[in-house]
PDB file of C-alpha atoms in Angstrom:
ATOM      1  CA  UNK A   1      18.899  49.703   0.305  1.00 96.00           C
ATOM      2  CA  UNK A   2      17.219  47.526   2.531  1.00 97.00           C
ATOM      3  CA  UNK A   3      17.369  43.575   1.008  1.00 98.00           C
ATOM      4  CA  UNK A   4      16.046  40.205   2.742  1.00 98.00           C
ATOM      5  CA  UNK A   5      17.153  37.364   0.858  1.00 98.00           C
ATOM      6  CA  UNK A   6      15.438  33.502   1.604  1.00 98.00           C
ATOM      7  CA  UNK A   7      16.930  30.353   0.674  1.00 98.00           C
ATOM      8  CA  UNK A   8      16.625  27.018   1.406  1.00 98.00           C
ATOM      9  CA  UNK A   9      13.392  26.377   0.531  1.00 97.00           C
ATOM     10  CA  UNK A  10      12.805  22.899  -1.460  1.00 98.00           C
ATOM     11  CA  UNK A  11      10.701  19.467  -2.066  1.00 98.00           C
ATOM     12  CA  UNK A  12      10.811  17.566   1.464  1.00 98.00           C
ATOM     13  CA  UNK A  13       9.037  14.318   2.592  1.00 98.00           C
ATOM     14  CA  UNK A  14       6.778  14.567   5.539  1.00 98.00           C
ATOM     15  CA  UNK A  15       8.629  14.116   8.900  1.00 98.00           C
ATOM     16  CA  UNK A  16      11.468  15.302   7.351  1.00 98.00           C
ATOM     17  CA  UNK A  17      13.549  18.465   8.279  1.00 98.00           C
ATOM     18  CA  UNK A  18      14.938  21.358   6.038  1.00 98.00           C
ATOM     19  CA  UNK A  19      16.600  24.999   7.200  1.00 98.00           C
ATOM     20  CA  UNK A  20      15.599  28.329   5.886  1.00 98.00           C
ATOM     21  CA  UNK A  21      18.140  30.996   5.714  1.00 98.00           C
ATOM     22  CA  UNK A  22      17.444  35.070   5.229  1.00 98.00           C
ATOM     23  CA  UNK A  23      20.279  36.774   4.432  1.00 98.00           C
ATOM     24  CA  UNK A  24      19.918  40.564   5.001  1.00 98.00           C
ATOM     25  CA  UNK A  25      21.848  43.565   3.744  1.00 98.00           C
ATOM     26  CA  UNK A  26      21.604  47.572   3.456  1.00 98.00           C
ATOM     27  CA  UNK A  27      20.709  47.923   7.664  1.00 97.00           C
ATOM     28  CA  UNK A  28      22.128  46.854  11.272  1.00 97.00           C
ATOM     29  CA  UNK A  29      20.364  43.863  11.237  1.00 98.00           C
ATOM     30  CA  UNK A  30      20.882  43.268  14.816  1.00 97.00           C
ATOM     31  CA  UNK A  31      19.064  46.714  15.637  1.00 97.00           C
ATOM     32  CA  UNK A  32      15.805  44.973  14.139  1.00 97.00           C
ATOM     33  CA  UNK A  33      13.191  42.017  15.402  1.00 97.00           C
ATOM     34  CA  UNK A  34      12.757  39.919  12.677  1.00 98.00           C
ATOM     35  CA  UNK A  35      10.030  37.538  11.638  1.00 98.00           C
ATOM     36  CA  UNK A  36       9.298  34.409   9.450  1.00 98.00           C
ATOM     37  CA  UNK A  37       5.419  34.898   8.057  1.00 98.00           C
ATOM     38  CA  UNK A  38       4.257  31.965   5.142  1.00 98.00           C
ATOM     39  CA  UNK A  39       1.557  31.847   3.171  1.00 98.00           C
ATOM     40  CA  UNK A  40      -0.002  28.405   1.487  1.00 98.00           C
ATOM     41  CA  UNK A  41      -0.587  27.860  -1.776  1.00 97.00           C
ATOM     42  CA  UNK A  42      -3.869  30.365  -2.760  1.00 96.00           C
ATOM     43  CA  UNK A  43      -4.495  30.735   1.210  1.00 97.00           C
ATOM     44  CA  UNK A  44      -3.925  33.797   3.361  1.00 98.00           C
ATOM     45  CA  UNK A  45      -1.157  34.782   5.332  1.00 98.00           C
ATOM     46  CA  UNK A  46       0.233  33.153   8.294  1.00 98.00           C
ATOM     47  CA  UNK A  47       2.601  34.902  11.265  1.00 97.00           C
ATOM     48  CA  UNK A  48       4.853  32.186  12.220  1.00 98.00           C
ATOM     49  CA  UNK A  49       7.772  33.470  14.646  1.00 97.00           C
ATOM     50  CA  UNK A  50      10.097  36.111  15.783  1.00 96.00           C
ATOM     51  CA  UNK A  51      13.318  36.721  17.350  1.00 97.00           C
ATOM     52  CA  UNK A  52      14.087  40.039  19.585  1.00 97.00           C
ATOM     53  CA  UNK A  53      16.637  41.358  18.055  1.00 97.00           C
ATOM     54  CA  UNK A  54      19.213  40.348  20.879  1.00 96.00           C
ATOM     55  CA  UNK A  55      17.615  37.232  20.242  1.00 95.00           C
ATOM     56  CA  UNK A  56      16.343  36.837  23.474  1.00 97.00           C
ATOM     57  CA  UNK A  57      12.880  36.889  23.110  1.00 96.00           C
ATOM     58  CA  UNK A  58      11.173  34.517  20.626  1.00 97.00           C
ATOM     59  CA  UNK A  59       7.624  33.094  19.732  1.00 97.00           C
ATOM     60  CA  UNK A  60       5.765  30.836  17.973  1.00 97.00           C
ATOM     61  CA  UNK A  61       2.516  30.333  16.272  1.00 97.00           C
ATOM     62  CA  UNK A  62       0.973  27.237  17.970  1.00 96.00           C
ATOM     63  CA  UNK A  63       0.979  25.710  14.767  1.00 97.00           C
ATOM     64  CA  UNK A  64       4.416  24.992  14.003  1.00 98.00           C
ATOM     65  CA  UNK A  65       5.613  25.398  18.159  1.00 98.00           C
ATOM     66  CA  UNK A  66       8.140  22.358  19.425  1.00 98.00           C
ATOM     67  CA  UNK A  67       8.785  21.707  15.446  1.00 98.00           C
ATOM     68  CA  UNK A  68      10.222  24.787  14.192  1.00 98.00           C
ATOM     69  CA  UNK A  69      13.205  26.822  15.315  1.00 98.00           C
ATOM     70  CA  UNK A  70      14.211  30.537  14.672  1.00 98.00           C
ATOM     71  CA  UNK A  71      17.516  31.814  15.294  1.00 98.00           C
ATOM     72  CA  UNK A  72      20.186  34.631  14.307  1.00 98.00           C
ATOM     73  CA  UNK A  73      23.237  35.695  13.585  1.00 98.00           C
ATOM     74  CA  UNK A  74      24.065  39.273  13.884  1.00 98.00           C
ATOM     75  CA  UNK A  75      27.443  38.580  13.104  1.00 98.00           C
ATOM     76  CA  UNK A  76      26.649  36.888   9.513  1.00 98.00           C
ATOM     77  CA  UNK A  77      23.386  39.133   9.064  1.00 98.00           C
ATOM     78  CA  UNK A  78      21.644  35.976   8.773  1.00 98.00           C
ATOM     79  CA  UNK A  79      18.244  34.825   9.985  1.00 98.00           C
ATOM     80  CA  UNK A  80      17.132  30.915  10.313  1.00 98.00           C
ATOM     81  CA  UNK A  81      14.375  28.639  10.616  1.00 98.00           C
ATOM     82  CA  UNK A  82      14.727  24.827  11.291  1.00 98.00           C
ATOM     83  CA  UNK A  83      11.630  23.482  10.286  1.00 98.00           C
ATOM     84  CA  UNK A  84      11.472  19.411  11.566  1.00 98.00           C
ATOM     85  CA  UNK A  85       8.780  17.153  11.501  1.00 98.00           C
ATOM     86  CA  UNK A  86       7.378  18.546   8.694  1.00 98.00           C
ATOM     87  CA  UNK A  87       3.683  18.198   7.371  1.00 98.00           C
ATOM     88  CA  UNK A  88       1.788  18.648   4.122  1.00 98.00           C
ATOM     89  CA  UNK A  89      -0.154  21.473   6.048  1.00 98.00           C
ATOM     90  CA  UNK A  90       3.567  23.493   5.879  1.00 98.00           C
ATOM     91  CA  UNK A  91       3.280  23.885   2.539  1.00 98.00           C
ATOM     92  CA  UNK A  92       3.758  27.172   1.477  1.00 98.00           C
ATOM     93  CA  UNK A  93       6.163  30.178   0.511  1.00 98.00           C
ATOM     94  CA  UNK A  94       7.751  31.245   3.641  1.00 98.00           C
ATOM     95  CA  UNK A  95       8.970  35.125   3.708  1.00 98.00           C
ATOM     96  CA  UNK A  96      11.298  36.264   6.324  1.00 98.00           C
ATOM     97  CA  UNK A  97      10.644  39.884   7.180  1.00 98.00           C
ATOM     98  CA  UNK A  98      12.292  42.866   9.334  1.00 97.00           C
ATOM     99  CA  UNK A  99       9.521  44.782  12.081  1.00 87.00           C
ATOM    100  CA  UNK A 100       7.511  44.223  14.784  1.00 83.00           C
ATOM    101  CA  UNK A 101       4.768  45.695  16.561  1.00 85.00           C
ATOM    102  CA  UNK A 102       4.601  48.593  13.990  1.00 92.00           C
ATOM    103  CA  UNK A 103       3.814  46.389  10.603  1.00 95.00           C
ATOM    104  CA  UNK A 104       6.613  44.618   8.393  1.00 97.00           C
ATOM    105  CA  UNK A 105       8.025  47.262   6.015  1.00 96.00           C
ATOM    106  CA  UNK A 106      10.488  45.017   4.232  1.00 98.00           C
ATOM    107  CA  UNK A 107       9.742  41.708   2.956  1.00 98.00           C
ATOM    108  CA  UNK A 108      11.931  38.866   1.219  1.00 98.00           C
ATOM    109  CA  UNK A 109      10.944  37.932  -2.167  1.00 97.00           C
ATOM    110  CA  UNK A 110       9.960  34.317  -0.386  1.00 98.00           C
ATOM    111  CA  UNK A 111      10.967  30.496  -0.369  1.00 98.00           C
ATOM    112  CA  UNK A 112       8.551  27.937  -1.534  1.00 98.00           C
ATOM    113  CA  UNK A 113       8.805  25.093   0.898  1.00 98.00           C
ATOM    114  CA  UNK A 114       6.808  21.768  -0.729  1.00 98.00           C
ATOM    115  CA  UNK A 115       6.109  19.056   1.532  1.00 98.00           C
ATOM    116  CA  UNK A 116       4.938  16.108  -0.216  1.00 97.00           C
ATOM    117  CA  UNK A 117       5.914  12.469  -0.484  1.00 96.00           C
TER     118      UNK A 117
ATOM    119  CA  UNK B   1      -5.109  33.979  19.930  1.00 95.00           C
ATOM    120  CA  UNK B   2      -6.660  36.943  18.524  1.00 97.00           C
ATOM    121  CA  UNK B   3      -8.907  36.181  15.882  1.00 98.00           C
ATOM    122  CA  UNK B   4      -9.042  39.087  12.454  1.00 98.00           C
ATOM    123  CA  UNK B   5     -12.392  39.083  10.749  1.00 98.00           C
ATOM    124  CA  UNK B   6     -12.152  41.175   7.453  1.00 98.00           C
ATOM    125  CA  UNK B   7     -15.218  41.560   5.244  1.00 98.00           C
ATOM    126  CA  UNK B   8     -16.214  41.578   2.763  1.00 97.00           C
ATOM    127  CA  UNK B   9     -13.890  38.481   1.595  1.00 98.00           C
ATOM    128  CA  UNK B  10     -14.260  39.936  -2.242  1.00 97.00           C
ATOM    129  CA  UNK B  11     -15.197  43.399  -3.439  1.00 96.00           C
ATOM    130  CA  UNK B  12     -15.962  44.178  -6.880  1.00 97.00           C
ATOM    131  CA  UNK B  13     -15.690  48.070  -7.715  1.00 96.00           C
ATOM    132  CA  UNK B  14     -14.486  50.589 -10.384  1.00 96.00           C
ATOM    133  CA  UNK B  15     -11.840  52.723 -11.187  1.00 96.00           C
ATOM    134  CA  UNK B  16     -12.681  56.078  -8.889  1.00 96.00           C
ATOM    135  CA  UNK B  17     -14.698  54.731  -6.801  1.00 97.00           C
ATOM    136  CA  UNK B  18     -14.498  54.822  -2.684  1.00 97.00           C
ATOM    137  CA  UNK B  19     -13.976  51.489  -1.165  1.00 97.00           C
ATOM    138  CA  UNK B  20     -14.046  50.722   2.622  1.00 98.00           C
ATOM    139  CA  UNK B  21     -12.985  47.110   4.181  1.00 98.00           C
ATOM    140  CA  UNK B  22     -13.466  46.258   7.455  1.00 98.00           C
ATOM    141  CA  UNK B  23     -11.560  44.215  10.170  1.00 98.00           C
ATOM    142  CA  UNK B  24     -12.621  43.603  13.834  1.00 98.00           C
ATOM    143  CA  UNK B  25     -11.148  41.911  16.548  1.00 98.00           C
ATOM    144  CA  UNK B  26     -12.061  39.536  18.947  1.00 98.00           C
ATOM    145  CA  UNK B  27     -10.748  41.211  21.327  1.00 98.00           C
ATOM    146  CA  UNK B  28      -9.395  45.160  22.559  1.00 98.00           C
ATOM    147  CA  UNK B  29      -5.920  45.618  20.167  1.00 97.00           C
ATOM    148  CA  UNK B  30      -5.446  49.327  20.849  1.00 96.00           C
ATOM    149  CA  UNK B  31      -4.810  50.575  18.010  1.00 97.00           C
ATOM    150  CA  UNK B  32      -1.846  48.076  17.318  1.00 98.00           C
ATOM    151  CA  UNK B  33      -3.431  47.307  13.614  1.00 98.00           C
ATOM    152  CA  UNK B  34      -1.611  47.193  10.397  1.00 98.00           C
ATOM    153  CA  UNK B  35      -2.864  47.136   6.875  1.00 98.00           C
ATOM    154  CA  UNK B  36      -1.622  45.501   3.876  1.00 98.00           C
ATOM    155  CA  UNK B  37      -1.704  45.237   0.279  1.00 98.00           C
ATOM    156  CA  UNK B  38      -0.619  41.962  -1.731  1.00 98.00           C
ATOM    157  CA  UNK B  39      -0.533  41.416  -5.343  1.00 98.00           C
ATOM    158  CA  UNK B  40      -0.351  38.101  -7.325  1.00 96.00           C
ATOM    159  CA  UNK B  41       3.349  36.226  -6.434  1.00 95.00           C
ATOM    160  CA  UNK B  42       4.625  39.221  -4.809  1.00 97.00           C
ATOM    161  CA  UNK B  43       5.539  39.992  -0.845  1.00 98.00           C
ATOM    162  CA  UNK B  44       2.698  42.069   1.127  1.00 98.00           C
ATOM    163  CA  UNK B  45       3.466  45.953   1.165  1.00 98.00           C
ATOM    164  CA  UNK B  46       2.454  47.491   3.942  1.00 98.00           C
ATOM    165  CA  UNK B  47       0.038  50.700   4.026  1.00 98.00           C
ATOM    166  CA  UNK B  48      -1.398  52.073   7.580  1.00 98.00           C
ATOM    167  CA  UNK B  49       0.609  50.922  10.822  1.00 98.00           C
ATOM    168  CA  UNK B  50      -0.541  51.484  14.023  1.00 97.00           C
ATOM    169  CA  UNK B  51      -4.150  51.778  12.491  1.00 98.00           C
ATOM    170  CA  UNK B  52      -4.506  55.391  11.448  1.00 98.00           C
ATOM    171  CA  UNK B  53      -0.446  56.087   9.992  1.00 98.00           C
ATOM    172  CA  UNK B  54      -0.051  56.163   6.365  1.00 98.00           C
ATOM    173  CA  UNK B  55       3.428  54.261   5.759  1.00 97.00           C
ATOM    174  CA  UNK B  56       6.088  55.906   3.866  1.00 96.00           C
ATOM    175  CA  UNK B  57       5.585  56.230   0.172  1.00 97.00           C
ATOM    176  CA  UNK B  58       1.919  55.278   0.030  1.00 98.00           C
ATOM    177  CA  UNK B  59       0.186  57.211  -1.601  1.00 98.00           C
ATOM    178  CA  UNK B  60      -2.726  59.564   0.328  1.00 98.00           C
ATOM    179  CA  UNK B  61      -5.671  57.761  -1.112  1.00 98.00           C
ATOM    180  CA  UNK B  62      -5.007  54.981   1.550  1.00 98.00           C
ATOM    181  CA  UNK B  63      -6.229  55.568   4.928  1.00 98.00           C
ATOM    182  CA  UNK B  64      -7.226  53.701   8.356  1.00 98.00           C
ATOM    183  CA  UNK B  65      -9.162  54.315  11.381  1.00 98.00           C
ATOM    184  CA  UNK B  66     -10.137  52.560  13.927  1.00 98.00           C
ATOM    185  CA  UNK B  67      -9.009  51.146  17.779  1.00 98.00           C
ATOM    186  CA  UNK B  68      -9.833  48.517  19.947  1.00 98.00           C
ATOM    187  CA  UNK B  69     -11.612  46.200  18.195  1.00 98.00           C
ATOM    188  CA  UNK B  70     -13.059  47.638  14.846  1.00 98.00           C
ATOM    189  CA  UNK B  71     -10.834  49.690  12.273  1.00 98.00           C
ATOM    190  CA  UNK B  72     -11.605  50.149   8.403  1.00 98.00           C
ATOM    191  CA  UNK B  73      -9.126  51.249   5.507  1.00 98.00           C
ATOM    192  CA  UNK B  74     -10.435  53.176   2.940  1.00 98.00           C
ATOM    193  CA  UNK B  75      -9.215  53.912  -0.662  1.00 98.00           C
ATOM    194  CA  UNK B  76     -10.469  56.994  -1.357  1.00 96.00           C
ATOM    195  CA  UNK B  77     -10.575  56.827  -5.374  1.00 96.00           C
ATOM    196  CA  UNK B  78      -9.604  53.424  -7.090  1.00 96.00           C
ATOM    197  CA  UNK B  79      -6.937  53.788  -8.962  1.00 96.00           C
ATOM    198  CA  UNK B  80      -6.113  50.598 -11.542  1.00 94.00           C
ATOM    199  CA  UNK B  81      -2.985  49.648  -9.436  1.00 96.00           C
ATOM    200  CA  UNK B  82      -5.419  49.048  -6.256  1.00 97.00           C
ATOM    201  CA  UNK B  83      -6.640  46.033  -7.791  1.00 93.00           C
ATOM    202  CA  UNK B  84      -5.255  43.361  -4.740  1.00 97.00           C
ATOM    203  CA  UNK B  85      -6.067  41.504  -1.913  1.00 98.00           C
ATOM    204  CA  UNK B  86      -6.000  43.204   1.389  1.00 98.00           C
ATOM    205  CA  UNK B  87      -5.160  41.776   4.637  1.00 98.00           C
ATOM    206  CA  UNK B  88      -4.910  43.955   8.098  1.00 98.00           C
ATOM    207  CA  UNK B  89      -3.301  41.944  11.027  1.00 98.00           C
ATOM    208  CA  UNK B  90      -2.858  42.336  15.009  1.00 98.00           C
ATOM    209  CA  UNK B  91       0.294  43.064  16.406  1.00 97.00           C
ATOM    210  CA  UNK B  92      -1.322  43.628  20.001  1.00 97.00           C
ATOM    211  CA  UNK B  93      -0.519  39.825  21.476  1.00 95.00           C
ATOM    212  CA  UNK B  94       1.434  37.559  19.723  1.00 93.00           C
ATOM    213  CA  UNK B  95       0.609  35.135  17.929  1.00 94.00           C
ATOM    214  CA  UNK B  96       0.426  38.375  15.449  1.00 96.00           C
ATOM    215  CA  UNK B  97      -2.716  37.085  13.644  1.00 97.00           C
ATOM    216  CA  UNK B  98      -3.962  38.140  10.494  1.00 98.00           C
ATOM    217  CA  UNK B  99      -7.286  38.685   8.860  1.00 98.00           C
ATOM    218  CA  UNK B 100      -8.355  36.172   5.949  1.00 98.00           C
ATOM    219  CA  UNK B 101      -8.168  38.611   3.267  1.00 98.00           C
ATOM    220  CA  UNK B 102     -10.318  41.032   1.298  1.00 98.00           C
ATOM    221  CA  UNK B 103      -9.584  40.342  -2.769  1.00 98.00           C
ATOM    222  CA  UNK B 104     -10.436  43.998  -4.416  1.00 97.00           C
ATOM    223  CA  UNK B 105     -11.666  43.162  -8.366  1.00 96.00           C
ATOM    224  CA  UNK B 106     -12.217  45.611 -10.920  1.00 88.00           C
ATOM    225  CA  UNK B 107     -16.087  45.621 -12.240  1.00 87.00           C
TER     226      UNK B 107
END
């Protein structure tokens, strides 16, 4: 079965950096666009990125674009996102999911990234 | 960037009862409008795709219509496990926006 598995998240100070990982199992991950959508404490839900699966296309929300960083590896099955200059407004639990233009069918259970000094 | 207005932003309503949110667009999407369902510490699920197509496994109660810039889902009988918070989003132009939310509570 289809499984998306975040880690990484953690307590950071602003301006600093931290990397989240998905690791997925159960499909050909590099058949698939994935994405990286968060969602702040009690707020809504926020689209932040995604990678082609090729990884040759990729875009950001203009929130987080020139500070955070998604990549791939289809070898290792493994979605990133290097998150730098980081800001209280990042707070949140960030979810890495598999779709695209169609809706996001699977989710990860999400990473709570805390950015506080 | 697209902007997704749902309303209402809360909806009170019992068990069997038909309930219809709303989300419109600032601008044309086609029909490239999804639908989801979120409960408390859990991952969205998503329901309608592509603004009228029931996802896999969801049950039939569920259903969306809509294109271009206004599109509703509709429960057709409240069941107990419909109490959530709602959220369609636009997956016409990136940035792939979503709406604010519409939190469904039980009367």
């Amino acid at each position: 079965q289809v499984q998306l598995v975040e880690s990484g998240g953690g307590l950071v100070k602003p301006g600093g950096s931290l990397r989240l990982s998905c690791a997925a199992s159960g499909f050909t991950f590099s058949d698939y666009y994935m994405s990286w959508i968060r969602q702040a404490p009690g707020k809504g839900l926020e689209w932040v990125s995604y990678i082609s699966s090729s990884g040759s296309s990729i875009y950001y929300a203009d929130s987080v674009k020139g500070r955070f960083t998604i990549s791939r590896d289809n070898a290792k099955n493994s979605l990133y996102l290097q998150m730098n200059s980081l800001r209280a407004e990042d707070t949140a639990v960030y979810y890495c999911a598999r779709g695209h233009m169609y809706g996001y069918v699977y989710w990860g259970q999400g990473t709570l990234v805390t950015v506080s000094s | 960037d697209i902007q997704m207005t749902q309303s209402p932003s809360s909806l009170s309503a019992s068990v069997g009862d038909r309930v219809t949110i709303t989300c419109r667009a600032s601008q044309s999407i086609s029909d490239y409008l999804n639908w989801y369902q979120q409960k408390p510490g859990k991952a969205p699920n998503l329901l309608i795709f592509a603004a009228s197509s029931l996802q896999s496994g969801v049950p039939s109660r569920f259903s969306g219509s809509g294109s271009g810039t206004d599109f509703t889902l509709t429960i057709s009988s409240l069941q107990p496990e419909d109490f959530a918070t709602y959220y369609c989003q636009q997956s016409y132009n990136t940035p792939y926006t979503f709406g604010q939310g519409t939190k469904l509570e039980i009367k």
